[in-house]
Short mmCIF file of C-alpha atoms in Angstrom, two decimals:
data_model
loop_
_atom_site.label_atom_id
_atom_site.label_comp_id
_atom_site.label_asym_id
_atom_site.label_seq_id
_atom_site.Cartn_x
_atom_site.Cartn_y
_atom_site.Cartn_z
CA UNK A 1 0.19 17.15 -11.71
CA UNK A 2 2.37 13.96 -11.98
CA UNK A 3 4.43 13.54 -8.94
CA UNK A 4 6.01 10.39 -11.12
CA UNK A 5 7.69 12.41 -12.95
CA UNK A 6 7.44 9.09 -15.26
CA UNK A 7 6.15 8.94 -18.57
CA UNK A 8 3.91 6.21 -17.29
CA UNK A 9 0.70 7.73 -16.27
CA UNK A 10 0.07 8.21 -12.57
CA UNK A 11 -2.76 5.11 -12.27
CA UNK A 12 -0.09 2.68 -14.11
CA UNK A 13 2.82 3.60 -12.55
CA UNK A 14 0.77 2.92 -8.60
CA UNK A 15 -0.66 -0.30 -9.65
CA UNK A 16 3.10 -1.38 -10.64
CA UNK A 17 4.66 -0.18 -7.59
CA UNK A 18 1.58 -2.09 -5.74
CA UNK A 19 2.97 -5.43 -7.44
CA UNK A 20 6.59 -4.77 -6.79
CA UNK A 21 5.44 -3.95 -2.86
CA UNK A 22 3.77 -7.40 -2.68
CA UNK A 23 6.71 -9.31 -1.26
CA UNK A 24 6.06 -6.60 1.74
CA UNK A 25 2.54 -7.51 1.58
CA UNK A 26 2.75 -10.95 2.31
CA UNK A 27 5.48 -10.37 4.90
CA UNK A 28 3.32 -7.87 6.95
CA UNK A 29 -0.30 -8.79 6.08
CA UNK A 30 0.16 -12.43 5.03
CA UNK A 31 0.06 -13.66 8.56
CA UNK A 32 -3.09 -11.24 8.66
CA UNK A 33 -4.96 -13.62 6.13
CA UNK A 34 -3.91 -16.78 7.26
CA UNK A 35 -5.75 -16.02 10.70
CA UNK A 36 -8.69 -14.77 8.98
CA UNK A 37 -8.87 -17.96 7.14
CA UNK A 38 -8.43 -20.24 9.64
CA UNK A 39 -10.85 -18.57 12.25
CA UNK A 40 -13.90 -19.58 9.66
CA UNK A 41 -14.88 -22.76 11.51
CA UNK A 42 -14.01 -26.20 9.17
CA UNK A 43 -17.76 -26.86 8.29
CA UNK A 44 -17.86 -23.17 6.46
CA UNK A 45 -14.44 -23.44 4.42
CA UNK A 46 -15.67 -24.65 1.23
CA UNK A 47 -14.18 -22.29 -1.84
CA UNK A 48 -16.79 -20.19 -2.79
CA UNK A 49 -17.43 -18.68 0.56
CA UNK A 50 -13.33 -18.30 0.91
CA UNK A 51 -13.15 -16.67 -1.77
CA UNK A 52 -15.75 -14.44 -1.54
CA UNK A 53 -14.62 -13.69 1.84
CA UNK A 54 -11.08 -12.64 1.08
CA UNK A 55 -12.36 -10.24 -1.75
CA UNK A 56 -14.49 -8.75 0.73
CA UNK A 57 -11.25 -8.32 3.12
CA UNK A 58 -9.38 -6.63 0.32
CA UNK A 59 -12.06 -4.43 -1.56
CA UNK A 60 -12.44 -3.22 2.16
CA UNK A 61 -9.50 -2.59 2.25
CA UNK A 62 -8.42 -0.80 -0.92
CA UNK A 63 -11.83 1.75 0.05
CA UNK A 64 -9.48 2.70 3.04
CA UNK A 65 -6.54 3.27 0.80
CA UNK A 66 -8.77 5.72 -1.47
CA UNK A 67 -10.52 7.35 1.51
CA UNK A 68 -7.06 8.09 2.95
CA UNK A 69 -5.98 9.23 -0.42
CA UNK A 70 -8.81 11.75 -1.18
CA UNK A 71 -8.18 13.07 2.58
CA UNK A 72 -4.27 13.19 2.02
CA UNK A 73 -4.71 14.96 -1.58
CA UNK A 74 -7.47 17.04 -0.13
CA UNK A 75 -4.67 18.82 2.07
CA UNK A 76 -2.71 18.64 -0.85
CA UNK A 77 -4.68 21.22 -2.34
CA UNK A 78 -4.25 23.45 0.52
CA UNK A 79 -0.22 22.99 0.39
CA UNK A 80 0.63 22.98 -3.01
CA UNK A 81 -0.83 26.79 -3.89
CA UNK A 82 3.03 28.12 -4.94
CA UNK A 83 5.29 26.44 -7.55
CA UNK A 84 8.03 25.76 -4.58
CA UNK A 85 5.29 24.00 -2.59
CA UNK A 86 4.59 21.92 -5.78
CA UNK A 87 8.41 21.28 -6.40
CA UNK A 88 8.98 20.16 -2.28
CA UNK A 89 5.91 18.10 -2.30
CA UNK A 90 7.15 16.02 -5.58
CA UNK A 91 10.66 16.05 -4.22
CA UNK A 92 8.90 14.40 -0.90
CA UNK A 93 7.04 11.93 -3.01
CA UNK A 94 10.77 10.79 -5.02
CA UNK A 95 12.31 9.99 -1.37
CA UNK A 96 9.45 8.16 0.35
CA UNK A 97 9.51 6.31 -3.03
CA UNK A 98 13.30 5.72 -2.24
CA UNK A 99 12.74 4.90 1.47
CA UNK A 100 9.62 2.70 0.19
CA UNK A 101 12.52 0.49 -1.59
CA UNK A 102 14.60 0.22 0.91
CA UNK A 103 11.89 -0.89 2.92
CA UNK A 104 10.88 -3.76 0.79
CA UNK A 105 14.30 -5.30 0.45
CA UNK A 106 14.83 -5.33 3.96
CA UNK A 107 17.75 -2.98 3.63
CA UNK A 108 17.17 -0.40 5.99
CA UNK A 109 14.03 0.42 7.94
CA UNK A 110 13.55 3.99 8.40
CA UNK A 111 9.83 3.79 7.13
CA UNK A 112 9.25 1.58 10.70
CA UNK A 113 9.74 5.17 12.43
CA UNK A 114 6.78 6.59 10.39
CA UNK A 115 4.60 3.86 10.96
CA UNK A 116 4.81 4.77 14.30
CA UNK A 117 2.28 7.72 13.74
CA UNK A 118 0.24 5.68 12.43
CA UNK A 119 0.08 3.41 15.69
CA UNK A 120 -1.83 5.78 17.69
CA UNK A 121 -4.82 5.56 15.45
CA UNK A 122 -4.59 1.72 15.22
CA UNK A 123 -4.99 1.33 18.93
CA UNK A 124 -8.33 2.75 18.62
CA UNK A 125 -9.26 0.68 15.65
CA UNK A 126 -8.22 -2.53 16.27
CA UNK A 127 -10.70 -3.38 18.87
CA UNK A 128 -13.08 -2.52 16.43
CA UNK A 129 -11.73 -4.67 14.37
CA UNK A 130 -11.93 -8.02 17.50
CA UNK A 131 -15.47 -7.50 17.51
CA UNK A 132 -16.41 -8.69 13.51
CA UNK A 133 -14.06 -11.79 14.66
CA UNK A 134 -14.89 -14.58 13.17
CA UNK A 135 -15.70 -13.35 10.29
CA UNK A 136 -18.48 -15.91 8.16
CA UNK A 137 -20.19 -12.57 5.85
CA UNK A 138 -19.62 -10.97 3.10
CA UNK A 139 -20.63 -7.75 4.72
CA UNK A 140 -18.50 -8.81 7.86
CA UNK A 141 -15.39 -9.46 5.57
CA UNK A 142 -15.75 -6.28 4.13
CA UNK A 143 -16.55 -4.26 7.33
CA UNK A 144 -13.50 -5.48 9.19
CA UNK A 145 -10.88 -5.40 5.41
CA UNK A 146 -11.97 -1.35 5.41
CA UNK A 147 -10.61 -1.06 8.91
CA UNK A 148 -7.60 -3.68 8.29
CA UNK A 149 -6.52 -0.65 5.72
CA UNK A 150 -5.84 1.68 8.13
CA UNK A 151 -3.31 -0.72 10.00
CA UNK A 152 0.30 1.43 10.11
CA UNK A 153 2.33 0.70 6.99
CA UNK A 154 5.19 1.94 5.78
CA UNK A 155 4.60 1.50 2.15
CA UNK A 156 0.98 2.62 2.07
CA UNK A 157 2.84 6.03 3.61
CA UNK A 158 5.03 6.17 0.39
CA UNK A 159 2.32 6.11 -2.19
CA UNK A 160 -0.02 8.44 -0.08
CA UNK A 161 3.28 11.03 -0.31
CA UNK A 162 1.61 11.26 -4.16
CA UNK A 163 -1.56 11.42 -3.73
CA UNK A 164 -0.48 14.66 -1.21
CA UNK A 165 1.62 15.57 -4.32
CA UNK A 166 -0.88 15.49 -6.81
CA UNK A 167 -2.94 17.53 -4.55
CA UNK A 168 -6.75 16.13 -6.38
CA UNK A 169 -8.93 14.43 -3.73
CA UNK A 170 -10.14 12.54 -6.97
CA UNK A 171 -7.05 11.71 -8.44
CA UNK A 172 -5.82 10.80 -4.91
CA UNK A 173 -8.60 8.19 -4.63
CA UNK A 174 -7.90 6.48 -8.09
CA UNK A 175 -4.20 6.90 -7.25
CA UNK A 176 -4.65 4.97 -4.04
CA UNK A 177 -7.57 2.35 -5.49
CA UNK A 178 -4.64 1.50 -7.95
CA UNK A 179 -1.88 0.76 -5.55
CA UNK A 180 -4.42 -1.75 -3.65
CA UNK A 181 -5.17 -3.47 -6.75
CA UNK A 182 -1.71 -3.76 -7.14
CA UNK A 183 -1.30 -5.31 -4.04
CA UNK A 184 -4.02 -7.89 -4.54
CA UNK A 185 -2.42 -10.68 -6.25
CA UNK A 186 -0.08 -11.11 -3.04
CA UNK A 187 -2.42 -11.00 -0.80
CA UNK A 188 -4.76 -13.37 -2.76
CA UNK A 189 -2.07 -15.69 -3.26
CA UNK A 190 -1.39 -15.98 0.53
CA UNK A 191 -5.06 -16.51 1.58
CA UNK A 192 -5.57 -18.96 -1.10
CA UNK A 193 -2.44 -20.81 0.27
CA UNK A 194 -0.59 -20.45 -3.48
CA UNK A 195 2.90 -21.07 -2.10
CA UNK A 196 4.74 -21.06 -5.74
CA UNK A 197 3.54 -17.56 -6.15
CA UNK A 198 4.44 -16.62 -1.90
CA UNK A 199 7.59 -17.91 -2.18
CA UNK A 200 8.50 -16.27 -5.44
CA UNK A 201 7.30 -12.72 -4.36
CA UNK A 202 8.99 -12.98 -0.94
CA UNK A 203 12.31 -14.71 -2.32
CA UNK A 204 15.36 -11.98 -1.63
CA UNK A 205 16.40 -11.29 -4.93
CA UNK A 206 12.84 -10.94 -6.02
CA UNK A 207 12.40 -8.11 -3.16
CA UNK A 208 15.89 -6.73 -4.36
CA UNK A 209 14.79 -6.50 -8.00
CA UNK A 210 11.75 -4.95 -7.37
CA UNK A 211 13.46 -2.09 -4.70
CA UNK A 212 16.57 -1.16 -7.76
CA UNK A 213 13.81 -0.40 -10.26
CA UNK A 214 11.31 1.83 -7.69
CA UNK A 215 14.92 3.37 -6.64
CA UNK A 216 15.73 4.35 -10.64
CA UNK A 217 12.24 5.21 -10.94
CA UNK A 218 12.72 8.04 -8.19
CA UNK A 219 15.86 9.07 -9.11
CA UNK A 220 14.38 9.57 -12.82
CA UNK A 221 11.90 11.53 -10.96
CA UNK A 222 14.42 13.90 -8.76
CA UNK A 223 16.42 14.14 -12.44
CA UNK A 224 13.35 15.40 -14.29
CA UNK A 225 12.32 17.65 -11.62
CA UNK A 226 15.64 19.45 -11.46
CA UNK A 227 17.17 19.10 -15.18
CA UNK A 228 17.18 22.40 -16.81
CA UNK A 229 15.17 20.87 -19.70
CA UNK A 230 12.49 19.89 -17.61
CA UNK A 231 10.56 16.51 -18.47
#
């Protein structure tokens, strides 16, 4: 099932919406980086071990993103065993889409309420999390980037609303893996201190482009899902 209800296919249409969720990124994850970077002490900063080290932050992370999206899909399955369960979970999908823009251009912040579920986990995780501090290893980078993806986030919520739509703990994986790499320029571009590219994703009409197309793509969605034609 495509809860896009795009003509895009599923993987294409996640990576995008990971690119157009960047400025958010940077805004909520970018100070994130920075830290990381500047906790390696001075003598260890040369560019190959930087660089190596925030890959290892972000592949960790994006493994989060598709364990939580074979999990979320997973109960998917169990949901989604009537067309009108189908129909409400692709409808759900379309508005956390919707809420996911508003999000992103700072226009309203509804999402912040959902994030607060997500808090509860985080408080257990993040001391975890102190203990890997500073981080000098691959394996370190990695270790502590797969529990940095579980921190509460409003549009990591949105895009797992599909993966419970599409309701395949496979599909939910690959849906997820390709919203991270989506993600991964921004994030790149913060902890390698690329301030053309920061400035550009985070600029306000950048963030207000990228919320009016994710808003048309949902309503396309709710249109297709409800036109007597179908899609």
């Amino acid at each position: 099932m495509n809860p896009t209800g795009l003509d895009l296919p599923p993987l294409l249409a996640a990576f995008v919406f990971g690119l157009m969720g960047g400025a958010h990124c940077i805004g909520m994850c970018g100070g994130i980086m920075s830290a990381l970077t500047f906790a390696v002490p001075p003598s260890m900063r040369h560019p190959a071990r930087m660089g190596g080290l925030l890959l290892g932050y972000n592949l960790g992370r994006i493994m989060s993103y598709m364990t939580a999206g074979a999990l979320v899909a997973g109960l998917g399955t169990l949901i989604s065993l009537s067309p009108h369960a189908r129909l409400a979970l692709q409808v759900v999908a379309a508005v956390m889409l919707m809420l996911m823009a508003l999000y992103i251009a700072n226009w309203w912040k509804g999402l912040l309420k959902v994030e607060a579920i997500g808090r509860r986990l985080w408080r257990h995780i993040e001391p975890i999390g102190r203990r890997l501090m500073p981080v000098v290893y691959l394996p370190q980078a990695f270790a502590l980037g797969a529990l940095w993806g579980w921190l509460p986030c409003g549009l990591v919520y949105s895009m797992l609303a599909w993966s419970l739509a599409i309701a395949d703990p496979l599909q939910g994986a690959l849906l997820m893996g390709a919203f991270g790499l989506g993600t991964l320029p921004a994030l790149l571009a913060t902890g390698l201190a690329a301030r053309q590219l920061s400035h550009l994703i985070r600029h306000r009409a950048t963030r207000s482009i990228a919320a009016l197309t994710i808003i048309s793509f949902a309503l396309w969605q709710l249109w297709t899902l409800f036109s007597p034609t179908g899609h």
